[in-house]
PDB file of C-alpha atoms in Angstrom:
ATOM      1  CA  UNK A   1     103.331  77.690  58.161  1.00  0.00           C
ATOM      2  CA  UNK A   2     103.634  81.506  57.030  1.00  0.00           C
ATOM      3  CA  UNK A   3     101.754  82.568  60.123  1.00  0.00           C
ATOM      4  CA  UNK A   4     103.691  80.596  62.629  1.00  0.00           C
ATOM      5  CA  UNK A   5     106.943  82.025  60.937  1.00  0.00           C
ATOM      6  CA  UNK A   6     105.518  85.829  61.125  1.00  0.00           C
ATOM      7  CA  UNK A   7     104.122  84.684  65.284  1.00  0.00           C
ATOM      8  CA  UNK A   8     107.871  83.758  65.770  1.00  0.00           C
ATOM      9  CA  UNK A   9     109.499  87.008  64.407  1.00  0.00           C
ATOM     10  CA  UNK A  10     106.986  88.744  66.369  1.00  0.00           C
ATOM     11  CA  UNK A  11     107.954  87.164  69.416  1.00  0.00           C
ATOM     12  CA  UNK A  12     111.541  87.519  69.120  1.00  0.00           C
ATOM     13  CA  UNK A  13     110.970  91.322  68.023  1.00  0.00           C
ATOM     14  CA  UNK A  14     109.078  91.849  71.761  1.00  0.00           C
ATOM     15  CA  UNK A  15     111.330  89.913  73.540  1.00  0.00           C
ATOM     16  CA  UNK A  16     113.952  92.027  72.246  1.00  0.00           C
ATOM     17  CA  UNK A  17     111.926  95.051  73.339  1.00  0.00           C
ATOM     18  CA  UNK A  18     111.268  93.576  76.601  1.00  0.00           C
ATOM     19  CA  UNK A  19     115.241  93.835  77.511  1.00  0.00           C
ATOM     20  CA  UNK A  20     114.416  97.727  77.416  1.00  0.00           C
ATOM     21  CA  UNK A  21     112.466  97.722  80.226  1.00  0.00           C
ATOM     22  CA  UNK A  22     109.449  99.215  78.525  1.00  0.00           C
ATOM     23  CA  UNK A  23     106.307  99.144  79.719  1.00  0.00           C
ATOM     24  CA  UNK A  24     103.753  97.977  77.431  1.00  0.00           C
ATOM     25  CA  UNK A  25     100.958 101.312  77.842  1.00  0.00           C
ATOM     26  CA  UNK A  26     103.734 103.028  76.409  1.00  0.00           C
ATOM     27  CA  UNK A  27     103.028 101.241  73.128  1.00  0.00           C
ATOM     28  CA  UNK A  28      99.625 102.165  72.958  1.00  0.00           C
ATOM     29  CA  UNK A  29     100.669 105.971  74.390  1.00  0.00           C
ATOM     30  CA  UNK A  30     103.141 106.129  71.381  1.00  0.00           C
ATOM     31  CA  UNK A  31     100.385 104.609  68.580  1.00  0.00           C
ATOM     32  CA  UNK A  32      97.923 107.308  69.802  1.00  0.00           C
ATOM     33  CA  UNK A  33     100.640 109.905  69.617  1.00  0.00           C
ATOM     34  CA  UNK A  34     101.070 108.380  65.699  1.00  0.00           C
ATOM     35  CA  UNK A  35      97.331 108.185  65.380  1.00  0.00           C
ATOM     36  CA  UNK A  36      96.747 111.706  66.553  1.00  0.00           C
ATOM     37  CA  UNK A  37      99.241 113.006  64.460  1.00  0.00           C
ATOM     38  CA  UNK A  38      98.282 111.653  61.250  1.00  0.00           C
ATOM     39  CA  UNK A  39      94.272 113.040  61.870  1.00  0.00           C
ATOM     40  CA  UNK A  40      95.447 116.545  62.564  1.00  0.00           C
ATOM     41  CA  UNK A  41      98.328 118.217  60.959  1.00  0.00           C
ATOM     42  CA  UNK A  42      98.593 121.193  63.954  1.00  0.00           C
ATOM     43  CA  UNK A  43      98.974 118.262  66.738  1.00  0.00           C
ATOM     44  CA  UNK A  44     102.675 118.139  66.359  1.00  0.00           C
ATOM     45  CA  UNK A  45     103.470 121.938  65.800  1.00  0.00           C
ATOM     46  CA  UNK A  46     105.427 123.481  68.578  1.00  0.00           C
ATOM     47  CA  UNK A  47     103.023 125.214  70.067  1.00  0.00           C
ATOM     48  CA  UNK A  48     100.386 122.320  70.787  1.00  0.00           C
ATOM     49  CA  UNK A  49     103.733 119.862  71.659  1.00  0.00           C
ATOM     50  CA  UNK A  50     104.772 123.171  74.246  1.00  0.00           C
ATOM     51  CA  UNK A  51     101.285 123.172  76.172  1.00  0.00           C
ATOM     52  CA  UNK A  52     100.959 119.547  76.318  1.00  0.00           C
ATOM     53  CA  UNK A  53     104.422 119.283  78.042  1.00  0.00           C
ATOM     54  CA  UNK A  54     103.089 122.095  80.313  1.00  0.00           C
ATOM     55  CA  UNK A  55      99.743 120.585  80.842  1.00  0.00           C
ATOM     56  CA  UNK A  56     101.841 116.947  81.417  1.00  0.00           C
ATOM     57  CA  UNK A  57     104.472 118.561  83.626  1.00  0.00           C
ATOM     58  CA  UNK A  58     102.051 119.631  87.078  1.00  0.00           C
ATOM     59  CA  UNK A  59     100.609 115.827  86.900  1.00  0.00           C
ATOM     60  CA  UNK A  60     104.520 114.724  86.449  1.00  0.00           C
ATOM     61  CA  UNK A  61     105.915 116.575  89.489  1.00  0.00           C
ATOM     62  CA  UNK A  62     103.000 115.278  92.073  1.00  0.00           C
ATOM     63  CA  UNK A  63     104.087 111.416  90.058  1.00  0.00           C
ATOM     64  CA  UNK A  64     107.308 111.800  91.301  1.00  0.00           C
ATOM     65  CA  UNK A  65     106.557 111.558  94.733  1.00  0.00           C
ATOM     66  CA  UNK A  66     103.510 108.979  94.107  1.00  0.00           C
ATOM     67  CA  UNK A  67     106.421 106.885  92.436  1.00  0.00           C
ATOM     68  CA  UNK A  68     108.642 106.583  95.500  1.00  0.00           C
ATOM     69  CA  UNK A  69     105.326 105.597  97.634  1.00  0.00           C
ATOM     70  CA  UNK A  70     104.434 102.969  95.030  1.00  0.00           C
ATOM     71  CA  UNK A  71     107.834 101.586  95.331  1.00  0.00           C
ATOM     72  CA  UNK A  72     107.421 100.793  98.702  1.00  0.00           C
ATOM     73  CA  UNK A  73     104.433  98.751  98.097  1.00  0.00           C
ATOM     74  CA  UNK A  74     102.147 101.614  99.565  1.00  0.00           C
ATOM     75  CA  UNK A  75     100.422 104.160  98.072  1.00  0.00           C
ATOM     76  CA  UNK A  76      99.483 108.081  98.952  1.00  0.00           C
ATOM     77  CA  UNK A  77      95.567 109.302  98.595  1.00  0.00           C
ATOM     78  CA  UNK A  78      96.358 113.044 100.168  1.00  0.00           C
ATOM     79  CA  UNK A  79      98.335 113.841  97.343  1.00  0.00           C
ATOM     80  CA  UNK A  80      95.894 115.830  95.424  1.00  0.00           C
ATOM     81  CA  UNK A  81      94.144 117.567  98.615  1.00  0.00           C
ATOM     82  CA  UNK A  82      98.124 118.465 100.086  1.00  0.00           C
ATOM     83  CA  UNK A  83      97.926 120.088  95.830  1.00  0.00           C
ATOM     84  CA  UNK A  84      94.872 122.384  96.719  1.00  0.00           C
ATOM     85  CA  UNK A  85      96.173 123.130 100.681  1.00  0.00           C
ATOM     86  CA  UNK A  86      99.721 124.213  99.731  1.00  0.00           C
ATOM     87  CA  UNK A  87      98.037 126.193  96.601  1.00  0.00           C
ATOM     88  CA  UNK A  88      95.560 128.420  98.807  1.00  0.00           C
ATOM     89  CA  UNK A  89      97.729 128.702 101.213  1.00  0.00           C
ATOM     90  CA  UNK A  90     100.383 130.472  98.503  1.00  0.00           C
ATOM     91  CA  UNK A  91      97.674 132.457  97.134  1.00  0.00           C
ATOM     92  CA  UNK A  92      96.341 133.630 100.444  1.00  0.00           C
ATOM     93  CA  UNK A  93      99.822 134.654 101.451  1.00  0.00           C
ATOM     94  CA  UNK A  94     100.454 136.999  98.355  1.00  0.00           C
ATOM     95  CA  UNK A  95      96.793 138.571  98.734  1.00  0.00           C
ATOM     96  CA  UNK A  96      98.368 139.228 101.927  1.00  0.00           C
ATOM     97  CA  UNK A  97     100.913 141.019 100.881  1.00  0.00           C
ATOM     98  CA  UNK A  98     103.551 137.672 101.964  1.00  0.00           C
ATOM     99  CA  UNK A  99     106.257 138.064  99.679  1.00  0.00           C
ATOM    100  CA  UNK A 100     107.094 134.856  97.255  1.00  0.00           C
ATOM    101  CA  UNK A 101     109.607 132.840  98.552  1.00  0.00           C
ATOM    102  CA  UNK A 102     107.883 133.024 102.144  1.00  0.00           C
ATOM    103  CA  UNK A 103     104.541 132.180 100.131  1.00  0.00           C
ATOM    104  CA  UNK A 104     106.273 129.285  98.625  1.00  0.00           C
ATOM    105  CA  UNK A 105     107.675 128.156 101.556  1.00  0.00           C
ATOM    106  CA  UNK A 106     104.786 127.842 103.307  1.00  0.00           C
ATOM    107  CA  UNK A 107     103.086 126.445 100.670  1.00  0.00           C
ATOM    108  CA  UNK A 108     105.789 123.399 100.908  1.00  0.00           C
ATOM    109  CA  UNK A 109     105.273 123.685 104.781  1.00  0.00           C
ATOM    110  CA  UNK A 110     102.241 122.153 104.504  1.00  0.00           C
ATOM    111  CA  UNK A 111     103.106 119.495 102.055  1.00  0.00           C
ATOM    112  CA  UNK A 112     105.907 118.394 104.285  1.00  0.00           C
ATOM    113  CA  UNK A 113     103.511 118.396 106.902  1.00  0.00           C
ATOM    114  CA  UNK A 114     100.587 116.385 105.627  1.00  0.00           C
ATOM    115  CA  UNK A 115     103.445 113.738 104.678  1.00  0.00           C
ATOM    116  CA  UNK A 116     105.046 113.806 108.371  1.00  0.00           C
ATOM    117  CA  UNK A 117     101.708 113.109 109.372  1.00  0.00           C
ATOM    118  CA  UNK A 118     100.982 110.056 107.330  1.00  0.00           C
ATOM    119  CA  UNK A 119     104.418 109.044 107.826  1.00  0.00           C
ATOM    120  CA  UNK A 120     104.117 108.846 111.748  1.00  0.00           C
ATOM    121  CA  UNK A 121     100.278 106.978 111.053  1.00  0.00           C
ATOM    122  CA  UNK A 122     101.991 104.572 107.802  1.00  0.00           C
ATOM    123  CA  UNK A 123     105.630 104.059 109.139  1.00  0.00           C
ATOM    124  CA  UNK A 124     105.531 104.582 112.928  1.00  0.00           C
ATOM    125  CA  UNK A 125     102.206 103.320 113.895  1.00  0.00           C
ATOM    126  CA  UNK A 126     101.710 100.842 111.296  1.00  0.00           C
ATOM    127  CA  UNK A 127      98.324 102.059 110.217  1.00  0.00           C
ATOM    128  CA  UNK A 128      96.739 100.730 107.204  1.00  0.00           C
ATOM    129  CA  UNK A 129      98.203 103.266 104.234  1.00  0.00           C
ATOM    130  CA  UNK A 130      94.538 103.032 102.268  1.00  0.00           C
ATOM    131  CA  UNK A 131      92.649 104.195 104.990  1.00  0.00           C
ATOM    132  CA  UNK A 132      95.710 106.728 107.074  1.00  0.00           C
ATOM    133  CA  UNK A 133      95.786 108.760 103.368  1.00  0.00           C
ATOM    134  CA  UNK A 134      91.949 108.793 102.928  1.00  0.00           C
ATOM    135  CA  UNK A 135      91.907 110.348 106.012  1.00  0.00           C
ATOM    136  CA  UNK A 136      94.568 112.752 105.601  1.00  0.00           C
ATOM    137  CA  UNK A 137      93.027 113.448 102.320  1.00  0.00           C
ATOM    138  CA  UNK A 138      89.565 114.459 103.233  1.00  0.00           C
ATOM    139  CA  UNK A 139      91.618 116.944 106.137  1.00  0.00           C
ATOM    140  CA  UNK A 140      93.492 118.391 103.133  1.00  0.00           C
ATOM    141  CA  UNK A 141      90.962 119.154 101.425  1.00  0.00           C
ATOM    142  CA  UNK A 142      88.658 120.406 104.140  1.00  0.00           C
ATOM    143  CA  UNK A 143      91.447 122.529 105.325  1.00  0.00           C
ATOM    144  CA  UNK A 144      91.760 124.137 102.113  1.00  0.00           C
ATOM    145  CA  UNK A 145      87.800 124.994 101.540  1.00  0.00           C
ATOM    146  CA  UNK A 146      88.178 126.439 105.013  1.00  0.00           C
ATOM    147  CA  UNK A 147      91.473 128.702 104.350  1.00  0.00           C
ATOM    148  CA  UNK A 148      89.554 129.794 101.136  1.00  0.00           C
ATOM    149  CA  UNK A 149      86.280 130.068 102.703  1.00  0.00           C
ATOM    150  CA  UNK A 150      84.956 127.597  99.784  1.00  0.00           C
ATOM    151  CA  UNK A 151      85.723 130.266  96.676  1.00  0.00           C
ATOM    152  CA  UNK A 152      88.953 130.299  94.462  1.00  0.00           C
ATOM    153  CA  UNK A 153      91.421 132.167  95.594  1.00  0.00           C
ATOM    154  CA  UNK A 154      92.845 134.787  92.841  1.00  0.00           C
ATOM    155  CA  UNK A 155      96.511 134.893  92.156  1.00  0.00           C
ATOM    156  CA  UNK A 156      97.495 138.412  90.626  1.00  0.00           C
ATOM    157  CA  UNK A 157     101.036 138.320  91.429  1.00  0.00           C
ATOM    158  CA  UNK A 158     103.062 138.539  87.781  1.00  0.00           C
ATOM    159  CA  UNK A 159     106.327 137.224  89.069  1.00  0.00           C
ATOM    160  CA  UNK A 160     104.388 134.072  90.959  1.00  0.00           C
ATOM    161  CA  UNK A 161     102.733 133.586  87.312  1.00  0.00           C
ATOM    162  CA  UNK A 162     105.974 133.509  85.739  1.00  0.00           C
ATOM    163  CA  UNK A 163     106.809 129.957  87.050  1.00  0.00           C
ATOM    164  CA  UNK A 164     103.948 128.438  85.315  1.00  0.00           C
ATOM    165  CA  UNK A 165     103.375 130.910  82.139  1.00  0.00           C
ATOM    166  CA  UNK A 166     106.291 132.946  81.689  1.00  0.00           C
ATOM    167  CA  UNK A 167     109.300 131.339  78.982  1.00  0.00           C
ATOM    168  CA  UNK A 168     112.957 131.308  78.595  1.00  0.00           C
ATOM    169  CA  UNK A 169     114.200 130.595  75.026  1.00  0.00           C
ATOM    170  CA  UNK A 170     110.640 129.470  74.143  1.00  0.00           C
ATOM    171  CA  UNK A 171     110.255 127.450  76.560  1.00  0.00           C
ATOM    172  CA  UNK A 172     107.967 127.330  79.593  1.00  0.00           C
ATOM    173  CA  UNK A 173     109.748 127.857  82.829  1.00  0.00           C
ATOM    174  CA  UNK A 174     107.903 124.742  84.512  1.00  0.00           C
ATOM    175  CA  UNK A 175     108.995 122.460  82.103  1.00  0.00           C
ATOM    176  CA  UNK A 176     112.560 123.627  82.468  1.00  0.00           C
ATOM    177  CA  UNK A 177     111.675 122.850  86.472  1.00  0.00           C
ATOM    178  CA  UNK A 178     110.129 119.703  85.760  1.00  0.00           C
ATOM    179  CA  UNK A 179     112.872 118.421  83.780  1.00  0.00           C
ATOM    180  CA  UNK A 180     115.489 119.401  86.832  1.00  0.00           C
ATOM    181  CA  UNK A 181     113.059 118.025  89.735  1.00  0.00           C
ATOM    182  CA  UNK A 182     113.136 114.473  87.800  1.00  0.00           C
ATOM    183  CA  UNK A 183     116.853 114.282  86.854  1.00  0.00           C
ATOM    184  CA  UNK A 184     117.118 115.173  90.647  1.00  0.00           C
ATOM    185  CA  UNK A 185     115.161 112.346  91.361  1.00  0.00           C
ATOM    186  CA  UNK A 186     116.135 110.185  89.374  1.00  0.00           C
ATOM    187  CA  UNK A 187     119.877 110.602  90.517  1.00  0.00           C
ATOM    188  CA  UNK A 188     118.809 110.000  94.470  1.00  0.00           C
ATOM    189  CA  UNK A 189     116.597 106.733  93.343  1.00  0.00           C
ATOM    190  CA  UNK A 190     119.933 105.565  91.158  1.00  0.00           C
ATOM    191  CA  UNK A 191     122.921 106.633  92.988  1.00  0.00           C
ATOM    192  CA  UNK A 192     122.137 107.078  96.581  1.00  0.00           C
ATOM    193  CA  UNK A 193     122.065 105.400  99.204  1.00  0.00           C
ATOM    194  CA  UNK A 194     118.737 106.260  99.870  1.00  0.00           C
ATOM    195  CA  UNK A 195     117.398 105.350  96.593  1.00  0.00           C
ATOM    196  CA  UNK A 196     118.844 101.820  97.142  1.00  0.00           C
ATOM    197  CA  UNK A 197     117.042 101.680 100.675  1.00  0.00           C
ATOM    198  CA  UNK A 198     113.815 102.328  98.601  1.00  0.00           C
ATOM    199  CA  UNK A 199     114.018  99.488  96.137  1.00  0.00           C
ATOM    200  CA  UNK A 200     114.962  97.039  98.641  1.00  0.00           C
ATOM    201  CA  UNK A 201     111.890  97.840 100.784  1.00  0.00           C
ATOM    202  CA  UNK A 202     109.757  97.749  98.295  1.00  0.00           C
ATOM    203  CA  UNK A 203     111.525  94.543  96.766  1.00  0.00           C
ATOM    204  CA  UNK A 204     111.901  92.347 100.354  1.00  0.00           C
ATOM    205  CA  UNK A 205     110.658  94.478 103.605  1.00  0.00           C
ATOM    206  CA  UNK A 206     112.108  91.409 105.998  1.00  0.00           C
ATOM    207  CA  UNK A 207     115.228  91.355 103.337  1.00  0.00           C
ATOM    208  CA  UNK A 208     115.719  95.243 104.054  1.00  0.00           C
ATOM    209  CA  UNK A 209     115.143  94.371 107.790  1.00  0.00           C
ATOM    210  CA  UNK A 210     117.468  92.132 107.667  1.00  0.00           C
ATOM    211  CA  UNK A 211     120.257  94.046 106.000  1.00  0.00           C
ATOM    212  CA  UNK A 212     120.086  96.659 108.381  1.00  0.00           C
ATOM    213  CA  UNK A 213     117.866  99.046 106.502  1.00  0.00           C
ATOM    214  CA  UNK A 214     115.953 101.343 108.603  1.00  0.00           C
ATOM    215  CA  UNK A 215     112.467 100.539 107.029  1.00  0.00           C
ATOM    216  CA  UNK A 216     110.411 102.724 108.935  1.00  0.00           C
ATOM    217  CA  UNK A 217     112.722 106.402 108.957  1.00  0.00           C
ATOM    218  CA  UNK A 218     113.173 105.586 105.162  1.00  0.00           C
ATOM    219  CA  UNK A 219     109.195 104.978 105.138  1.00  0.00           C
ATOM    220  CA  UNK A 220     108.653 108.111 106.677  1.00  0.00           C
ATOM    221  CA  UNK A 221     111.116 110.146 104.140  1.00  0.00           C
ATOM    222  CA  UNK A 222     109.060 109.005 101.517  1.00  0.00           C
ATOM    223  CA  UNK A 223     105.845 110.033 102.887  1.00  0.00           C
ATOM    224  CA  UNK A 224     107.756 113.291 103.604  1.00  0.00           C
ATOM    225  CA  UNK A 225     108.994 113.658  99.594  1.00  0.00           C
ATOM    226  CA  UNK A 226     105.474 112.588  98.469  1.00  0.00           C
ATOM    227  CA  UNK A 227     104.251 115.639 100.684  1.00  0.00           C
ATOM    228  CA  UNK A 228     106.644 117.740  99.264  1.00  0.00           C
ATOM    229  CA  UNK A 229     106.488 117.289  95.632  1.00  0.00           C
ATOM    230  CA  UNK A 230     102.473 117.158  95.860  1.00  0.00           C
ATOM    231  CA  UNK A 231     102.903 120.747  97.381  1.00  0.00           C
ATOM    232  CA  UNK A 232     104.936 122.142  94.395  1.00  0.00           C
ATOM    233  CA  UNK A 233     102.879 120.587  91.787  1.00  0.00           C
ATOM    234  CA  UNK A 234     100.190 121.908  93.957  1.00  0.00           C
ATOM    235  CA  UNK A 235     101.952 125.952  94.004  1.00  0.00           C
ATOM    236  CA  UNK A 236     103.177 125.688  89.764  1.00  0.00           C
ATOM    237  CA  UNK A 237      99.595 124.492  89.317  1.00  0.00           C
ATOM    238  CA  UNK A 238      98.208 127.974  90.915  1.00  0.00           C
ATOM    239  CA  UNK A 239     100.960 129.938  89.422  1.00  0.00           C
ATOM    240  CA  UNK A 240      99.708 128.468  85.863  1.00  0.00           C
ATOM    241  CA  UNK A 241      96.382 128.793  86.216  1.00  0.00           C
ATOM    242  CA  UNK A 242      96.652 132.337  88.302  1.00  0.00           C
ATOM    243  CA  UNK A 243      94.406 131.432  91.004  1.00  0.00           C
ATOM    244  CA  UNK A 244      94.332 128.637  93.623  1.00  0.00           C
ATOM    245  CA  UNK A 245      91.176 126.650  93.784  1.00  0.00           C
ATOM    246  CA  UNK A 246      90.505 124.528  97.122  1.00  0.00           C
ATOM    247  CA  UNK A 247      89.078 121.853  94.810  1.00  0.00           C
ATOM    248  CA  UNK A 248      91.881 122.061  92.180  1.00  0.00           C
ATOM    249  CA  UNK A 249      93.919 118.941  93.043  1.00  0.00           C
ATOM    250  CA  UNK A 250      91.217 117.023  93.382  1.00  0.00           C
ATOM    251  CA  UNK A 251      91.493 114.579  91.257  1.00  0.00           C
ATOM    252  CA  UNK A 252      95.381 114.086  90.877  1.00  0.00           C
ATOM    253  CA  UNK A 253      95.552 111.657  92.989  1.00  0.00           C
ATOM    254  CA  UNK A 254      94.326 108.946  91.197  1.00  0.00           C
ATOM    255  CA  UNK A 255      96.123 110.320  87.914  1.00  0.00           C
ATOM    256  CA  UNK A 256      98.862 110.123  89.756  1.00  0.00           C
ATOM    257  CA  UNK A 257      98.549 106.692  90.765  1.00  0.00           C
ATOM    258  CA  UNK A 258      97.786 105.646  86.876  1.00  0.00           C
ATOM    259  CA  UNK A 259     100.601 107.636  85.787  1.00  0.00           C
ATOM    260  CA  UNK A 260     103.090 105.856  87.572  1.00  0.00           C
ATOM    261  CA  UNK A 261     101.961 102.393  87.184  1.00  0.00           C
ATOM    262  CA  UNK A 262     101.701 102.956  83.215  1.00  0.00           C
ATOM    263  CA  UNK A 263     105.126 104.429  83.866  1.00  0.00           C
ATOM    264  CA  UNK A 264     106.604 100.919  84.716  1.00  0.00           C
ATOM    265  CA  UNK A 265     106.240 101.701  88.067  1.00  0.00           C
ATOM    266  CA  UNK A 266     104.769  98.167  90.086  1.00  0.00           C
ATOM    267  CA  UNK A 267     102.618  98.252  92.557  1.00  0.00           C
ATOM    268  CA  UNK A 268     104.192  95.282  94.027  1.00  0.00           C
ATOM    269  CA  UNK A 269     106.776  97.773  94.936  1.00  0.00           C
ATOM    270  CA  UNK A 270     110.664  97.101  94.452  1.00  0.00           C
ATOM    271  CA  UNK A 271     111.068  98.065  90.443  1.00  0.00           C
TER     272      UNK A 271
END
């Protein structure tokens, strides 16, 4: 009788938790956080909190753009090759002599690029989004052993490093550009019209068809954002790390991917 009375409090507590939205990895994520902290007494000093929000904040950036693809019940494989492309690319520019903002331009280039392209294949042509991003992803990352002739590419430039290792008020500077890329983002998914057009793709494509949504330009603006957003994470990753490695996104992709989903994120698309 005890039991069932402790089941039912239980019950009532999670449903109450449910109302919050709150995906249920981030219970486990917050009892490791509790575990962790209780085993070592330096995990929550400042300084170890400070690099974990730095390490966190490159695979958050290249999530933001995975999330917008996941919400329209697709998913992008190239994001972690269009991470090494638009890194070398920077890093080649500044050996060069390029100065930043054109490195960092280009660098985005060919993020927007590599999305445009699996926009036109996804949206346009109707391709198969599994197999149109494996594709673009192997030519992402073969373009970027090629433009680095297979060897990192060093990154000596001191104002470039600032953006991932330099601090204002204590802070890292990337986390300060993290946490304005997702407010950003989170406004145009909230309060835009745009934002709406992605939910209601991702909730009903014939319903969005219906209601005079544009399902493929908006399709092809995601691709476009998850292009661009891999490329930064791919250019603060370089700028932290002081060198751009062909192979270095490699495997953000499918951290991405988890990231979202234990976000809240469903891969039915829609919420």
């Amino acid at each position: 009788m005890l039991s069932r009375k402790v089941a039912n409090k239980m019950n009532e507590k999670m449903k109450a938790l449910n109302k919050f939205n709150i995906p249920g990895a981030t219970y486990g994520v917050i009892f490791l956080f509790v575990f962790f902290s209780i085993v070592s007494s330096k995990f929550l000093s400042f300084v170890n909190i400070l690099l974990i929000a730095r390490s966190s904040s490159i695979l958050l950036i290249a999530s933001i753009g995975m999330t917008m693809v996941i919400m329209v019940s697709q998913i992008d494989l190239s994001v972690g090759s269009v991470m090494s492309l638009s890194g070398v690319i920077a890093g080649i520019c500044l050996q060069e002599g390029t100065s930043i903002p054109i490195a960092i331009l280009l660098g985005m280039a060919a993020g927007i690029a590599m999305g445009i392209i699996n926009g036109i294949m996804v949206a346009v042509y109707k391709f198969d989004y599994w197999i149109s991003t494996f594709a673009t992803m192997g030519v992402g990352a073969g373009l970027a052993l090629v433009i680095a002739k297979g060897e990192t590419v060093p990154v000596v430039d001191e104002a470039f490093g600032w953006l991932g290792n330099g601090k204002v008020f204590g802070i890292y500077v990337l986390i300060y550009i993290t946490i304005i890329l997702v407010g950003v983002m989170m406004f145009v998914l909230r309060k835009t019209k745009f934002g709406y057009n992605i939910y209601s793709i991702g909730g009903s494509e014939q319903t969005a068809k219906l209601s005079g949504i544009d399902v493929v330009k908006n399709r092809m603006y995601v691709y476009i954002c998850s292009g661009l957003f891999a490329s930064i994470a791919g250019l603060l990753l370089a700028s932290m790390c002081n060198s751009a490695s062909p192979i270095a996104g490699a495997d953000y992709s499918f951290d991405a991917i988890a990231a979202v989903i234990i976000g809240g994120t469903s891969f039915d698309g829609g919420k």
